C-alpha positions as a LaTeX table, in Angstrom:
\begin{tabular}{lrrr}
\hline
Residue & $x$ (\AA) & $y$ (\AA) & $z$ (\AA) \\
\hline
Unk1 & 7.50 & $-7.43$ & $-84.16$ \\
Unk2 & 4.93 & $-9.96$ & $-85.56$ \\
Unk3 & 2.46 & $-7.29$ & $-85.09$ \\
Unk4 & 5.17 & $-5.11$ & $-87.16$ \\
Unk5 & 4.90 & $-6.94$ & $-89.78$ \\
Unk6 & 0.97 & $-7.41$ & $-89.73$ \\
Unk7 & 0.47 & $-3.82$ & $-89.61$ \\
Unk8 & 2.66 & $-3.25$ & $-92.42$ \\
Unk9 & 1.37 & $-5.90$ & $-94.42$ \\
Unk10 & $-2.36$ & $-5.72$ & $-93.68$ \\
Unk11 & $-2.87$ & $-1.99$ & $-92.28$ \\
Unk12 & $-4.21$ & 1.32 & $-94.31$ \\
Unk13 & $-2.80$ & 0.84 & $-97.57$ \\
Unk14 & $-0.27$ & 3.91 & $-97.43$ \\
Unk15 & 1.63 & 2.11 & $-93.98$ \\
Unk16 & 2.10 & $-0.85$ & $-96.05$ \\
Unk17 & 3.17 & 1.04 & $-98.68$ \\
Unk18 & 5.57 & 2.79 & $-96.88$ \\
Unk19 & 6.85 & $-0.82$ & $-94.27$ \\
Unk20 & 7.29 & $-2.14$ & $-97.80$ \\
Unk21 & 9.75 & 0.39 & $-98.99$ \\
Unk22 & 11.54 & 0.59 & $-95.94$ \\
Unk23 & 12.17 & $-3.01$ & $-96.00$ \\
Unk24 & 13.02 & $-2.90$ & $-99.86$ \\
Unk25 & 15.72 & 0.05 & $-99.09$ \\
Unk26 & 16.95 & $-2.07$ & $-95.97$ \\
Unk27 & 17.52 & $-5.24$ & $-98.04$ \\
Unk28 & 19.54 & $-2.65$ & $-100.54$ \\
Unk29 & 21.23 & $-1.75$ & $-98.03$ \\
Unk30 & 22.32 & $-5.00$ & $-96.47$ \\
Unk31 & 23.20 & $-5.85$ & $-100.58$ \\
Unk32 & 25.04 & $-3.63$ & $-101.48$ \\
Unk33 & 27.18 & $-3.47$ & $-97.69$ \\
Unk34 & 27.90 & $-7.90$ & $-97.75$ \\
Unk35 & 28.92 & $-6.59$ & $-101.94$ \\
Unk36 & 31.40 & $-3.96$ & $-101.16$ \\
Unk37 & 32.49 & $-6.86$ & $-98.37$ \\
Unk38 & 32.79 & $-9.73$ & $-100.31$ \\
Unk39 & 35.05 & $-7.23$ & $-103.55$ \\
Unk40 & 37.60 & $-6.50$ & $-100.34$ \\
Unk41 & 37.57 & $-9.69$ & $-98.69$ \\
Unk42 & 38.01 & $-11.57$ & $-102.38$ \\
Unk43 & 40.24 & $-8.57$ & $-104.51$ \\
Unk44 & 44.09 & $-9.76$ & $-106.40$ \\
Unk45 & 43.18 & $-12.76$ & $-106.10$ \\
Unk46 & 42.26 & $-13.73$ & $-102.44$ \\
Unk47 & 39.00 & $-14.95$ & $-103.93$ \\
Unk48 & 40.50 & $-17.86$ & $-105.73$ \\
Unk49 & 43.45 & $-18.86$ & $-102.88$ \\
Unk50 & 40.68 & $-19.11$ & $-100.70$ \\
Unk51 & 42.18 & $-15.99$ & $-98.28$ \\
Unk52 & 38.98 & $-14.29$ & $-98.24$ \\
Unk53 & 37.65 & $-17.08$ & $-96.38$ \\
Unk54 & 40.24 & $-16.39$ & $-94.05$ \\
Unk55 & 39.91 & $-12.91$ & $-94.11$ \\
Unk56 & 36.47 & $-13.60$ & $-92.94$ \\
Unk57 & 36.45 & $-16.38$ & $-90.48$ \\
Unk58 & 38.56 & $-13.40$ & $-89.03$ \\
Unk59 & 36.68 & $-11.11$ & $-89.02$ \\
Unk60 & 33.84 & $-13.32$ & $-87.00$ \\
Unk61 & 36.85 & $-14.63$ & $-84.36$ \\
Unk62 & 37.50 & $-10.92$ & $-83.25$ \\
Unk63 & 33.93 & $-9.63$ & $-83.78$ \\
Unk64 & 32.76 & $-12.78$ & $-80.82$ \\
Unk65 & 36.03 & $-11.54$ & $-79.15$ \\
Unk66 & 34.74 & $-8.66$ & $-78.54$ \\
Unk67 & 31.00 & $-9.43$ & $-77.29$ \\
Unk68 & 32.73 & $-12.06$ & $-75.39$ \\
Unk69 & 35.43 & $-9.43$ & $-73.51$ \\
Unk70 & 32.29 & $-6.38$ & $-73.11$ \\
Unk71 & 30.47 & $-8.63$ & $-71.61$ \\
Unk72 & 33.61 & $-9.73$ & $-69.06$ \\
Unk73 & 34.72 & $-6.98$ & $-67.92$ \\
Unk74 & 31.82 & $-5.42$ & $-65.85$ \\
Unk75 & 32.75 & $-8.35$ & $-63.62$ \\
Unk76 & 36.09 & $-9.26$ & $-63.91$ \\
Unk77 & 37.67 & $-5.63$ & $-63.41$ \\
Unk78 & 34.09 & $-3.64$ & $-62.00$ \\
Unk79 & 32.49 & $-6.24$ & $-60.12$ \\
Unk80 & 34.56 & $-7.18$ & $-57.22$ \\
Unk81 & 36.97 & $-5.38$ & $-54.80$ \\
Unk82 & 40.61 & $-4.27$ & $-56.92$ \\
Unk83 & 42.47 & $-7.26$ & $-54.89$ \\
Unk84 & 39.84 & $-9.43$ & $-54.99$ \\
Unk85 & 40.47 & $-9.19$ & $-59.05$ \\
Unk86 & 44.17 & $-8.97$ & $-59.29$ \\
Unk87 & 43.84 & $-12.40$ & $-57.63$ \\
Unk88 & 41.09 & $-14.33$ & $-59.84$ \\
Unk89 & 42.98 & $-12.71$ & $-62.81$ \\
Unk90 & 46.06 & $-14.42$ & $-61.54$ \\
Unk91 & 45.49 & $-16.87$ & $-61.07$ \\
Unk92 & 43.17 & $-17.03$ & $-64.74$ \\
Unk93 & 46.65 & $-16.20$ & $-66.12$ \\
Unk94 & 49.08 & $-18.83$ & $-63.76$ \\
Unk95 & 46.64 & $-21.32$ & $-65.93$ \\
Unk96 & 46.36 & $-20.43$ & $-68.83$ \\
Unk97 & 49.98 & $-20.17$ & $-68.93$ \\
Unk98 & 50.97 & $-23.82$ & $-67.73$ \\
Unk99 & 49.09 & $-25.31$ & $-70.72$ \\
Unk100 & 51.06 & $-23.13$ & $-73.65$ \\
Unk101 & 54.17 & $-23.74$ & $-71.63$ \\
Unk102 & 53.40 & $-27.82$ & $-72.45$ \\
Unk103 & 51.90 & $-27.29$ & $-75.63$ \\
Unk104 & 55.77 & $-24.98$ & $-77.20$ \\
Unk105 & 57.43 & $-27.34$ & $-78.38$ \\
Unk106 & 54.82 & $-29.34$ & $-79.42$ \\
Unk107 & 51.72 & $-28.18$ & $-81.40$ \\
Unk108 & 53.48 & $-27.52$ & $-84.42$ \\
Unk109 & 53.90 & $-30.97$ & $-85.35$ \\
Unk110 & 50.69 & $-31.69$ & $-83.78$ \\
Unk111 & 48.96 & $-29.77$ & $-86.32$ \\
Unk112 & 51.05 & $-31.47$ & $-89.76$ \\
Unk113 & 50.78 & $-35.52$ & $-88.18$ \\
Unk114 & 46.64 & $-34.25$ & $-87.68$ \\
Unk115 & 44.26 & $-35.42$ & $-91.11$ \\
Unk116 & 42.10 & $-32.58$ & $-91.45$ \\
Unk117 & 44.03 & $-30.71$ & $-88.15$ \\
Unk118 & 43.87 & $-27.30$ & $-89.13$ \\
Unk119 & 39.68 & $-26.58$ & $-90.17$ \\
Unk120 & 39.16 & $-28.70$ & $-87.69$ \\
Unk121 & 41.47 & $-27.35$ & $-84.99$ \\
Unk122 & 40.37 & $-23.80$ & $-86.06$ \\
Unk123 & 35.97 & $-25.10$ & $-85.49$ \\
Unk124 & 36.42 & $-26.86$ & $-82.47$ \\
Unk125 & 38.34 & $-23.44$ & $-81.36$ \\
Unk126 & 35.35 & $-22.03$ & $-81.67$ \\
Unk127 & 32.88 & $-24.05$ & $-81.20$ \\
Unk128 & 33.84 & $-24.52$ & $-77.64$ \\
Unk129 & 33.31 & $-21.06$ & $-76.75$ \\
Unk130 & 30.18 & $-21.18$ & $-78.55$ \\
Unk131 & 29.65 & $-23.61$ & $-75.73$ \\
Unk132 & 31.66 & $-21.61$ & $-73.03$ \\
Unk133 & 29.73 & $-18.93$ & $-73.48$ \\
Unk134 & 25.76 & $-19.96$ & $-73.30$ \\
Unk135 & 27.79 & $-21.75$ & $-70.28$ \\
Unk136 & 29.26 & $-17.75$ & $-68.88$ \\
Unk137 & 25.67 & $-16.47$ & $-70.05$ \\
Unk138 & 23.69 & $-18.34$ & $-67.23$ \\
Unk139 & 26.59 & $-16.41$ & $-64.71$ \\
Unk140 & 27.90 & $-13.92$ & $-65.12$ \\
Unk141 & 24.98 & $-11.46$ & $-63.70$ \\
Unk142 & 25.88 & $-13.28$ & $-60.24$ \\
Unk143 & 30.29 & $-12.94$ & $-60.72$ \\
Unk144 & 30.16 & $-16.59$ & $-59.14$ \\
Unk145 & 33.80 & $-18.05$ & $-59.62$ \\
Unk146 & 32.01 & $-20.78$ & $-61.36$ \\
Unk147 & 32.92 & $-18.46$ & $-64.38$ \\
Unk148 & 36.79 & $-17.99$ & $-64.31$ \\
Unk149 & 36.98 & $-21.98$ & $-65.64$ \\
Unk150 & 34.65 & $-21.12$ & $-68.44$ \\
Unk151 & 36.91 & $-18.02$ & $-69.05$ \\
Unk152 & 40.02 & $-19.37$ & $-68.65$ \\
Unk153 & 38.78 & $-21.73$ & $-71.95$ \\
Unk154 & 37.17 & $-18.88$ & $-74.08$ \\
Unk155 & 41.05 & $-17.79$ & $-73.51$ \\
Unk156 & 42.75 & $-20.81$ & $-74.59$ \\
Unk157 & 40.65 & $-21.80$ & $-77.41$ \\
Unk158 & 40.83 & $-17.60$ & $-78.01$ \\
Unk159 & 45.52 & $-18.67$ & $-78.61$ \\
Unk160 & 43.88 & $-21.48$ & $-80.27$ \\
Unk161 & 43.52 & $-19.96$ & $-82.56$ \\
Unk162 & 46.03 & $-17.61$ & $-83.55$ \\
Unk163 & 48.35 & $-20.50$ & $-83.36$ \\
Unk164 & 46.65 & $-22.32$ & $-85.89$ \\
Unk165 & 45.62 & $-19.23$ & $-87.92$ \\
Unk166 & 48.69 & $-18.25$ & $-88.75$ \\
Unk167 & 50.30 & $-21.55$ & $-89.42$ \\
Unk168 & 47.61 & $-21.04$ & $-92.28$ \\
Unk169 & 48.05 & $-18.37$ & $-94.08$ \\
Unk170 & 51.00 & $-19.66$ & $-95.48$ \\
Unk171 & 49.17 & $-22.42$ & $-97.10$ \\
Unk172 & 46.93 & $-20.00$ & $-99.38$ \\
Unk173 & 48.76 & $-16.99$ & $-100.71$ \\
Unk174 & 47.28 & $-15.88$ & $-103.66$ \\
Unk175 & 49.93 & $-15.73$ & $-106.42$ \\
Unk176 & 52.49 & $-12.51$ & $-106.06$ \\
Unk177 & 50.57 & $-12.24$ & $-102.88$ \\
Unk178 & 53.59 & $-12.15$ & $-99.95$ \\
Unk179 & 53.28 & $-13.17$ & $-96.59$ \\
Unk180 & 52.98 & $-9.27$ & $-95.22$ \\
Unk181 & 50.03 & $-7.98$ & $-97.47$ \\
Unk182 & 48.22 & $-11.04$ & $-96.81$ \\
Unk183 & 48.72 & $-10.23$ & $-93.04$ \\
Unk184 & 47.57 & $-7.17$ & $-93.09$ \\
Unk185 & 44.77 & $-7.67$ & $-94.63$ \\
Unk186 & 43.79 & $-10.25$ & $-91.80$ \\
Unk187 & 44.79 & $-7.86$ & $-89.16$ \\
Unk188 & 42.83 & $-5.60$ & $-90.72$ \\
Unk189 & 39.38 & $-7.16$ & $-90.85$ \\
Unk190 & 39.85 & $-7.88$ & $-87.71$ \\
Unk191 & 40.41 & $-4.72$ & $-86.11$ \\
Unk192 & 36.93 & $-3.87$ & $-88.55$ \\
Unk193 & 34.99 & $-6.46$ & $-86.99$ \\
Unk194 & 36.35 & $-5.34$ & $-83.58$ \\
Unk195 & 35.33 & $-2.17$ & $-84.20$ \\
Unk196 & 31.75 & $-2.48$ & $-85.40$ \\
Unk197 & 30.72 & $-5.26$ & $-82.19$ \\
Unk198 & 32.20 & $-3.15$ & $-79.51$ \\
Unk199 & 29.24 & $-0.42$ & $-79.60$ \\
Unk200 & 27.48 & $-3.64$ & $-80.45$ \\
Unk201 & 27.44 & $-5.06$ & $-77.96$ \\
Unk202 & 27.52 & $-2.14$ & $-75.72$ \\
Unk203 & 24.18 & $-1.86$ & $-76.32$ \\
Unk204 & 23.47 & $-5.68$ & $-75.90$ \\
Unk205 & 25.12 & $-4.95$ & $-72.35$ \\
Unk206 & 21.99 & $-2.67$ & $-71.32$ \\
Unk207 & 19.72 & $-5.22$ & $-72.55$ \\
Unk208 & 21.18 & $-8.33$ & $-70.05$ \\
Unk209 & 25.02 & $-8.21$ & $-69.17$ \\
Unk210 & 24.67 & $-12.25$ & $-70.58$ \\
Unk211 & 22.75 & $-10.57$ & $-73.62$ \\
Unk212 & 26.55 & $-10.10$ & $-75.69$ \\
Unk213 & 27.61 & $-13.39$ & $-74.63$ \\
Unk214 & 24.61 & $-14.82$ & $-76.19$ \\
Unk215 & 25.81 & $-13.07$ & $-78.91$ \\
Unk216 & 28.95 & $-14.48$ & $-79.26$ \\
Unk217 & 27.47 & $-18.12$ & $-79.43$ \\
Unk218 & 25.28 & $-16.99$ & $-82.20$ \\
Unk219 & 29.12 & $-15.32$ & $-83.55$ \\
Unk220 & 31.02 & $-18.82$ & $-82.49$ \\
Unk221 & 28.80 & $-21.01$ & $-84.28$ \\
Unk222 & 28.87 & $-19.14$ & $-87.53$ \\
Unk223 & 32.96 & $-19.43$ & $-87.46$ \\
Unk224 & 32.50 & $-23.17$ & $-86.75$ \\
Unk225 & 30.36 & $-23.82$ & $-90.49$ \\
Unk226 & 32.49 & $-21.01$ & $-92.07$ \\
Unk227 & 35.77 & $-23.06$ & $-90.61$ \\
Unk228 & 35.20 & $-26.23$ & $-92.97$ \\
Unk229 & 34.38 & $-24.18$ & $-95.70$ \\
Unk230 & 38.53 & $-23.17$ & $-95.66$ \\
Unk231 & 40.13 & $-25.13$ & $-98.54$ \\
Unk232 & 40.91 & $-28.77$ & $-98.09$ \\
Unk233 & 44.64 & $-27.60$ & $-99.31$ \\
Unk234 & 44.95 & $-26.24$ & $-95.79$ \\
Unk235 & 45.00 & $-29.77$ & $-94.34$ \\
Unk236 & 47.22 & $-30.69$ & $-96.48$ \\
Unk237 & 50.86 & $-30.74$ & $-94.60$ \\
Unk238 & 52.49 & $-32.58$ & $-98.39$ \\
Unk239 & 56.39 & $-32.01$ & $-99.24$ \\
Unk240 & 56.32 & $-29.15$ & $-95.31$ \\
Unk241 & 59.09 & $-30.21$ & $-93.45$ \\
Unk242 & 59.69 & $-29.57$ & $-89.67$ \\
Unk243 & 60.82 & $-25.58$ & $-87.87$ \\
Unk244 & 63.04 & $-25.72$ & $-85.33$ \\
Unk245 & 63.07 & $-22.08$ & $-83.22$ \\
Unk246 & 67.19 & $-21.87$ & $-83.53$ \\
Unk247 & 70.25 & $-20.27$ & $-85.05$ \\
Unk248 & 71.30 & $-23.37$ & $-86.63$ \\
Unk249 & 74.86 & $-22.46$ & $-84.99$ \\
Unk250 & 74.79 & $-25.73$ & $-82.52$ \\
Unk251 & 74.35 & $-28.14$ & $-84.99$ \\
Unk252 & 77.01 & $-30.81$ & $-85.83$ \\
Unk253 & 78.58 & $-32.22$ & $-88.44$ \\
Unk254 & 75.65 & $-34.31$ & $-88.86$ \\
Unk255 & 73.45 & $-31.15$ & $-89.51$ \\
Unk256 & 70.43 & $-30.98$ & $-86.81$ \\
Unk257 & 67.58 & $-34.27$ & $-86.15$ \\
Unk258 & 66.35 & $-35.84$ & $-89.36$ \\
Unk259 & 63.19 & $-33.34$ & $-90.41$ \\
Unk260 & 63.88 & $-30.45$ & $-88.29$ \\
Unk261 & 65.43 & $-27.67$ & $-90.09$ \\
Unk262 & 66.73 & $-24.21$ & $-88.31$ \\
Unk263 & 65.24 & $-20.55$ & $-88.65$ \\
Unk264 & 69.03 & $-18.64$ & $-88.65$ \\
Unk265 & 70.04 & $-16.64$ & $-86.95$ \\
Unk266 & 67.32 & $-12.65$ & $-88.45$ \\
Unk267 & 63.91 & $-15.28$ & $-87.20$ \\
Unk268 & 65.06 & $-15.58$ & $-83.99$ \\
Unk269 & 66.20 & $-12.28$ & $-82.96$ \\
Unk270 & 63.27 & $-10.73$ & $-84.49$ \\
Unk271 & 61.01 & $-13.40$ & $-82.68$ \\
Unk272 & 63.02 & $-12.13$ & $-79.45$ \\
Unk273 & 61.97 & $-8.65$ & $-80.56$ \\
Unk274 & 58.71 & $-9.31$ & $-80.67$ \\
Unk275 & 58.29 & $-10.41$ & $-77.70$ \\
Unk276 & 59.70 & $-7.79$ & $-76.49$ \\
Unk277 & 56.68 & $-5.87$ & $-78.24$ \\
Unk278 & 54.46 & $-8.71$ & $-76.88$ \\
Unk279 & 55.47 & $-8.82$ & $-73.72$ \\
Unk280 & 54.65 & $-5.77$ & $-73.75$ \\
Unk281 & 51.33 & $-5.57$ & $-74.95$ \\
Unk282 & 50.10 & $-8.26$ & $-72.45$ \\
Unk283 & 51.79 & $-5.89$ & $-69.01$ \\
Unk284 & 50.11 & $-2.83$ & $-70.63$ \\
Unk285 & 46.92 & $-4.22$ & $-71.03$ \\
Unk286 & 46.44 & $-5.04$ & $-67.21$ \\
Unk287 & 48.74 & $-3.25$ & $-65.84$ \\
Unk288 & 46.72 & $-0.53$ & $-66.31$ \\
Unk289 & 43.14 & $-1.97$ & $-66.56$ \\
Unk290 & 44.12 & $-2.33$ & $-62.90$ \\
Unk291 & 45.61 & 0.93 & $-62.45$ \\
Unk292 & 43.38 & 3.33 & $-64.27$ \\
Unk293 & 40.16 & 1.35 & $-62.00$ \\
Unk294 & 42.44 & 2.50 & $-59.22$ \\
Unk295 & 43.79 & 5.80 & $-60.11$ \\
Unk296 & 41.84 & 6.55 & $-63.43$ \\
Unk297 & 43.63 & 9.86 & $-65.22$ \\
Unk298 & 43.57 & 12.99 & $-64.80$ \\
Unk299 & 40.03 & 14.25 & $-64.08$ \\
Unk300 & 38.30 & 11.82 & $-65.83$ \\
Unk301 & 35.95 & 8.19 & $-64.88$ \\
Unk302 & 38.06 & 4.98 & $-64.03$ \\
Unk303 & 35.72 & 3.44 & $-67.57$ \\
Unk304 & 36.69 & 6.83 & $-69.92$ \\
Unk305 & 40.04 & 6.39 & $-69.02$ \\
Unk306 & 40.16 & 2.80 & $-69.77$ \\
Unk307 & 38.40 & 3.52 & $-73.34$ \\
Unk308 & 41.27 & 6.24 & $-74.17$ \\
Unk309 & 43.81 & 3.28 & $-73.87$ \\
Unk310 & 41.63 & 0.72 & $-76.30$ \\
Unk311 & 41.33 & 3.67 & $-78.50$ \\
Unk312 & 45.01 & 4.14 & $-77.84$ \\
Unk313 & 46.00 & 0.74 & $-78.98$ \\
Unk314 & 43.58 & $-0.01$ & $-81.53$ \\
Unk315 & 44.05 & 3.10 & $-83.69$ \\
Unk316 & 47.80 & 2.17 & $-83.37$ \\
Unk317 & 47.82 & $-1.01$ & $-84.03$ \\
Unk318 & 45.26 & $-0.28$ & $-86.98$ \\
Unk319 & 47.76 & 2.61 & $-88.38$ \\
Unk320 & 50.96 & 0.62 & $-87.75$ \\
Unk321 & 49.56 & $-2.36$ & $-89.67$ \\
Unk322 & 48.75 & $-0.60$ & $-93.26$ \\
Unk323 & 51.72 & 1.30 & $-92.56$ \\
Unk324 & 53.57 & $-2.22$ & $-92.25$ \\
Unk325 & 52.07 & $-2.84$ & $-95.79$ \\
Unk326 & 52.74 & 0.28 & $-96.86$ \\
Unk327 & 56.75 & 0.00 & $-95.35$ \\
Unk328 & 57.03 & $-3.71$ & $-96.65$ \\
Unk329 & 59.55 & $-2.87$ & $-98.84$ \\
Unk330 & 61.90 & $-2.01$ & $-96.54$ \\
Unk331 & 64.57 & $-4.22$ & $-94.15$ \\
Unk332 & 62.43 & $-5.62$ & $-91.81$ \\
Unk333 & 65.64 & $-5.91$ & $-89.61$ \\
Unk334 & 65.76 & $-2.07$ & $-89.73$ \\
Unk335 & 62.16 & $-1.52$ & $-89.09$ \\
Unk336 & 61.60 & $-3.59$ & $-85.87$ \\
Unk337 & 64.93 & $-1.67$ & $-84.45$ \\
Unk338 & 63.13 & 0.83 & $-85.21$ \\
Unk339 & 59.77 & $-0.17$ & $-83.62$ \\
Unk340 & 61.59 & $-1.23$ & $-80.68$ \\
Unk341 & 63.60 & 1.85 & $-79.99$ \\
Unk342 & 60.12 & 3.82 & $-80.32$ \\
Unk343 & 58.41 & 2.08 & $-78.11$ \\
Unk344 & 61.39 & 2.45 & $-75.45$ \\
Unk345 & 60.87 & 5.87 & $-75.66$ \\
Unk346 & 57.34 & 5.84 & $-75.25$ \\
Unk347 & 58.03 & 4.21 & $-71.84$ \\
Unk348 & 59.90 & 5.66 & $-70.96$ \\
Unk349 & 58.44 & 9.18 & $-71.15$ \\
Unk350 & 55.43 & 7.63 & $-69.15$ \\
Unk351 & 57.57 & 6.87 & $-66.45$ \\
Unk352 & 59.21 & 10.20 & $-66.17$ \\
Unk353 & 55.69 & 11.79 & $-66.79$ \\
Unk354 & 53.02 & 9.29 & $-65.56$ \\
Unk355 & 49.68 & 10.94 & $-67.18$ \\
Unk356 & 47.08 & 10.88 & $-69.35$ \\
Unk357 & 48.74 & 12.06 & $-72.40$ \\
Unk358 & 51.90 & 10.08 & $-71.91$ \\
Unk359 & 49.32 & 6.97 & $-71.39$ \\
Unk360 & 48.09 & 7.61 & $-74.02$ \\
Unk361 & 50.80 & 8.19 & $-76.01$ \\
Unk362 & 52.56 & 4.79 & $-75.11$ \\
Unk363 & 49.40 & 2.40 & $-76.01$ \\
Unk364 & 49.74 & 4.39 & $-79.47$ \\
Unk365 & 53.67 & 3.43 & $-79.61$ \\
Unk366 & 53.03 & 0.42 & $-78.45$ \\
Unk367 & 49.59 & $-0.68$ & $-80.80$ \\
Unk368 & 51.98 & 0.66 & $-84.08$ \\
Unk369 & 55.52 & $-1.04$ & $-82.70$ \\
Unk370 & 53.69 & $-4.62$ & $-82.44$ \\
Unk371 & 51.99 & $-4.63$ & $-85.85$ \\
Unk372 & 54.68 & $-3.44$ & $-87.50$ \\
Unk373 & 57.66 & $-5.68$ & $-85.98$ \\
Unk374 & 54.99 & $-8.77$ & $-85.76$ \\
Unk375 & 54.72 & $-7.84$ & $-90.31$ \\
Unk376 & 58.37 & $-7.52$ & $-90.44$ \\
Unk377 & 58.98 & $-11.14$ & $-88.33$ \\
Unk378 & 55.79 & $-12.77$ & $-91.19$ \\
Unk379 & 58.35 & $-10.92$ & $-94.13$ \\
Unk380 & 61.58 & $-12.69$ & $-92.58$ \\
Unk381 & 60.24 & $-16.12$ & $-92.08$ \\
Unk382 & 58.79 & $-15.69$ & $-95.71$ \\
Unk383 & 62.56 & $-14.64$ & $-96.77$ \\
Unk384 & 64.95 & $-16.63$ & $-94.40$ \\
Unk385 & 62.99 & $-20.26$ & $-94.51$ \\
Unk386 & 61.61 & $-22.30$ & $-97.27$ \\
Unk387 & 58.69 & $-22.82$ & $-98.41$ \\
Unk388 & 58.07 & $-26.32$ & $-97.11$ \\
Unk389 & 58.42 & $-25.07$ & $-92.94$ \\
Unk390 & 57.03 & $-21.88$ & $-92.92$ \\
Unk391 & 54.21 & $-23.35$ & $-91.05$ \\
Unk392 & 55.25 & $-24.66$ & $-89.56$ \\
Unk393 & 57.47 & $-21.97$ & $-88.47$ \\
Unk394 & 55.01 & $-19.50$ & $-88.05$ \\
Unk395 & 53.26 & $-22.12$ & $-85.21$ \\
Unk396 & 55.35 & $-22.31$ & $-82.69$ \\
Unk397 & 56.66 & $-18.56$ & $-83.22$ \\
Unk398 & 52.80 & $-17.46$ & $-82.57$ \\
Unk399 & 53.17 & $-19.72$ & $-79.92$ \\
Unk400 & 55.81 & $-18.32$ & $-77.95$ \\
Unk401 & 54.37 & $-14.65$ & $-78.82$ \\
Unk402 & 51.72 & $-15.55$ & $-77.20$ \\
Unk403 & 53.52 & $-16.93$ & $-74.02$ \\
Unk404 & 55.59 & $-13.71$ & $-74.15$ \\
Unk405 & 52.13 & $-11.96$ & $-74.14$ \\
Unk406 & 51.38 & $-14.42$ & $-70.91$ \\
Unk407 & 54.21 & $-13.33$ & $-68.83$ \\
Unk408 & 53.84 & $-9.25$ & $-69.74$ \\
Unk409 & 50.51 & $-9.80$ & $-67.95$ \\
Unk410 & 51.61 & $-12.08$ & $-64.92$ \\
Unk411 & 53.62 & $-8.90$ & $-64.10$ \\
Unk412 & 51.62 & $-6.32$ & $-64.03$ \\
Unk413 & 49.08 & $-8.47$ & $-62.92$ \\
Unk414 & 51.63 & $-8.80$ & $-58.87$ \\
Unk415 & 53.43 & $-5.10$ & $-59.07$ \\
Unk416 & 51.96 & $-1.81$ & $-56.86$ \\
Unk417 & 49.80 & $-0.45$ & $-58.77$ \\
Unk418 & 52.10 & 2.89 & $-59.53$ \\
Unk419 & 51.76 & 4.39 & $-62.67$ \\
Unk420 & 56.07 & 5.38 & $-62.32$ \\
Unk421 & 56.97 & 1.97 & $-60.85$ \\
Unk422 & 54.86 & 0.38 & $-64.50$ \\
Unk423 & 56.23 & 2.03 & $-66.52$ \\
Unk424 & 59.16 & 1.90 & $-65.74$ \\
Unk425 & 58.47 & $-1.89$ & $-65.11$ \\
Unk426 & 57.68 & $-2.17$ & $-69.26$ \\
Unk427 & 60.22 & $-0.39$ & $-70.23$ \\
Unk428 & 62.89 & $-2.08$ & $-68.41$ \\
Unk429 & 61.78 & $-4.72$ & $-70.36$ \\
Unk430 & 61.64 & $-3.68$ & $-73.17$ \\
Unk431 & 65.14 & $-2.37$ & $-73.12$ \\
Unk432 & 66.71 & $-5.65$ & $-72.13$ \\
Unk433 & 64.53 & $-6.70$ & $-75.39$ \\
Unk434 & 65.93 & $-3.45$ & $-77.39$ \\
Unk435 & 70.00 & $-4.29$ & $-76.76$ \\
Unk436 & 69.69 & $-7.90$ & $-77.06$ \\
Unk437 & 68.29 & $-8.13$ & $-80.57$ \\
Unk438 & 70.09 & $-4.98$ & $-81.26$ \\
Unk439 & 73.03 & $-7.47$ & $-82.26$ \\
Unk440 & 71.58 & $-9.73$ & $-84.22$ \\
Unk441 & 69.03 & $-7.83$ & $-86.09$ \\
Unk442 & 71.55 & $-5.92$ & $-87.29$ \\
Unk443 & 73.61 & $-9.13$ & $-88.01$ \\
Unk444 & 73.34 & $-11.24$ & $-91.23$ \\
Unk445 & 69.68 & $-10.96$ & $-92.35$ \\
Unk446 & 70.38 & $-14.03$ & $-93.76$ \\
Unk447 & 70.48 & $-17.43$ & $-92.70$ \\
Unk448 & 71.96 & $-20.80$ & $-93.73$ \\
Unk449 & 69.55 & $-22.99$ & $-95.37$ \\
Unk450 & 71.14 & $-26.12$ & $-93.82$ \\
Unk451 & 69.15 & $-29.45$ & $-94.72$ \\
Unk452 & 68.91 & $-32.92$ & $-92.58$ \\
Unk453 & 71.30 & $-35.52$ & $-93.67$ \\
\hline
\end{tabular}
C-alpha cells in the first residue's frame, strides 16, 4: 500500500493525476454515502431526540454479530462430526439459559437502579464482545474446546444488548413518532448492516479464519465508544415505575406490590404469542442448521442449503418489518393472530410436504411473522402500559423472548435429524401458542390501569 502511494505521489505525471482523481472520487463517494445514511437516520426528528444514535449503534451491533457468526459457522457446524457439534452446541445453549433464567426477574429493576446503567450496560456488552472476538481469533482455526466459553460470552453479550436496547427506545422517541415506527427503523438498520457485513465477512474469511473476528473486534470497540454518545436521558429513571408481567387479575383489593404495575391481559397474551414465534425462530435456526448439514436440500450442497434458508428468513424479516410499519394503524391483536396462523400453516405444510420449497417458505413466513408480531407487541405496550412503566415492560418482555428463543434452539438440537419430525414439532409448538393466545387476543384489548396503593 505504501509503495502504491509513493508511486502515485512521486511517479510520472499521468499516474499521479490518475491516482489523485481516483482518491478524490473515492472520497466524494464515501462522503455522499455517509451523508445519505446520516440523512436517513436523522429523519423525522430522530437526530434531535437521540434515536439516530441508537439506530447507528444497532447497525454496528448487527454488523459485529454477523462477522462473528461467519467466523464461527465453519467451526461449530462444519469442522467437527455432526454428533460432536450437536453436543457442544447443546451444552453451549444450556449454559446460556442459566444466566438468563436467573436474570429475567431482576434485569429491569437492576437497570433502573444503577446510575448511568443503560449506556454503561450497552458499552460493556460491546467491550466484552470485542475482547472475546480478539481472544477467539487466535484459537478459531483449531476449533478447540476453549473456543466455546468465549462463544458463550459473545452470545450472552448479544442477548444482554438486545434487552437493554428494547428498554432504551421509549426514552428516545421523537415527537409524533410511535414505538412501532421507531423500532421498525432500528430493526431495518440492523438488517441492512447485516446484509452489508455478510459478504465482507466472507471475504475476510478467505484471508484467514480469524480475520472476521479481528474485524468484529474493531467494530465492537467502535460500538463501545458510540454507546456513550447516546443522550444522558437514556440513563434517567426519573418518574419511571417497574412493570410486572401479569394480567393484574391476581391482585387483591390493596392493589399490586408497591412500585409495581401489571402490564394487563392484552400485553401478556401478545407476549405469549410472540414467545411462540420466537421459540419457532430458535428451533428452526439450530434444527435446520444441523439437519441441512447432514441432509442437504435436494441436489444442493450443505452450505448452499443453509444459504437458501438464511436468505429466506432474512428477506422475510425485512419484509415483515416494513409491512408492520405500514400496518401500524390496524388492531395489533388481529395482526398477531394472523401472524401466528400463517406460521402454523407454513410449519404444517413443511411437515406434510418436506422439501426445498416448503423449507424456504417456512423460514420466510417465520421471519415475517416474528417481525410483525414483535411490532404489534410494541404497539400493545405503548397503548396499554403507562409511559412511566414502559421501559421496565420492554426490558422484561425482551428477556422473556430471548429465553423462548434459547428453549426453541435447545429442543431443535436434541431432536433426531428428520425433516418431517422436526417440522411436526415446530408446528405443534406454534399451535400451542396459537390456541393459548387466541382467546386472550380476541378478548378485552385494554389493560386495567391499576395503580399501587
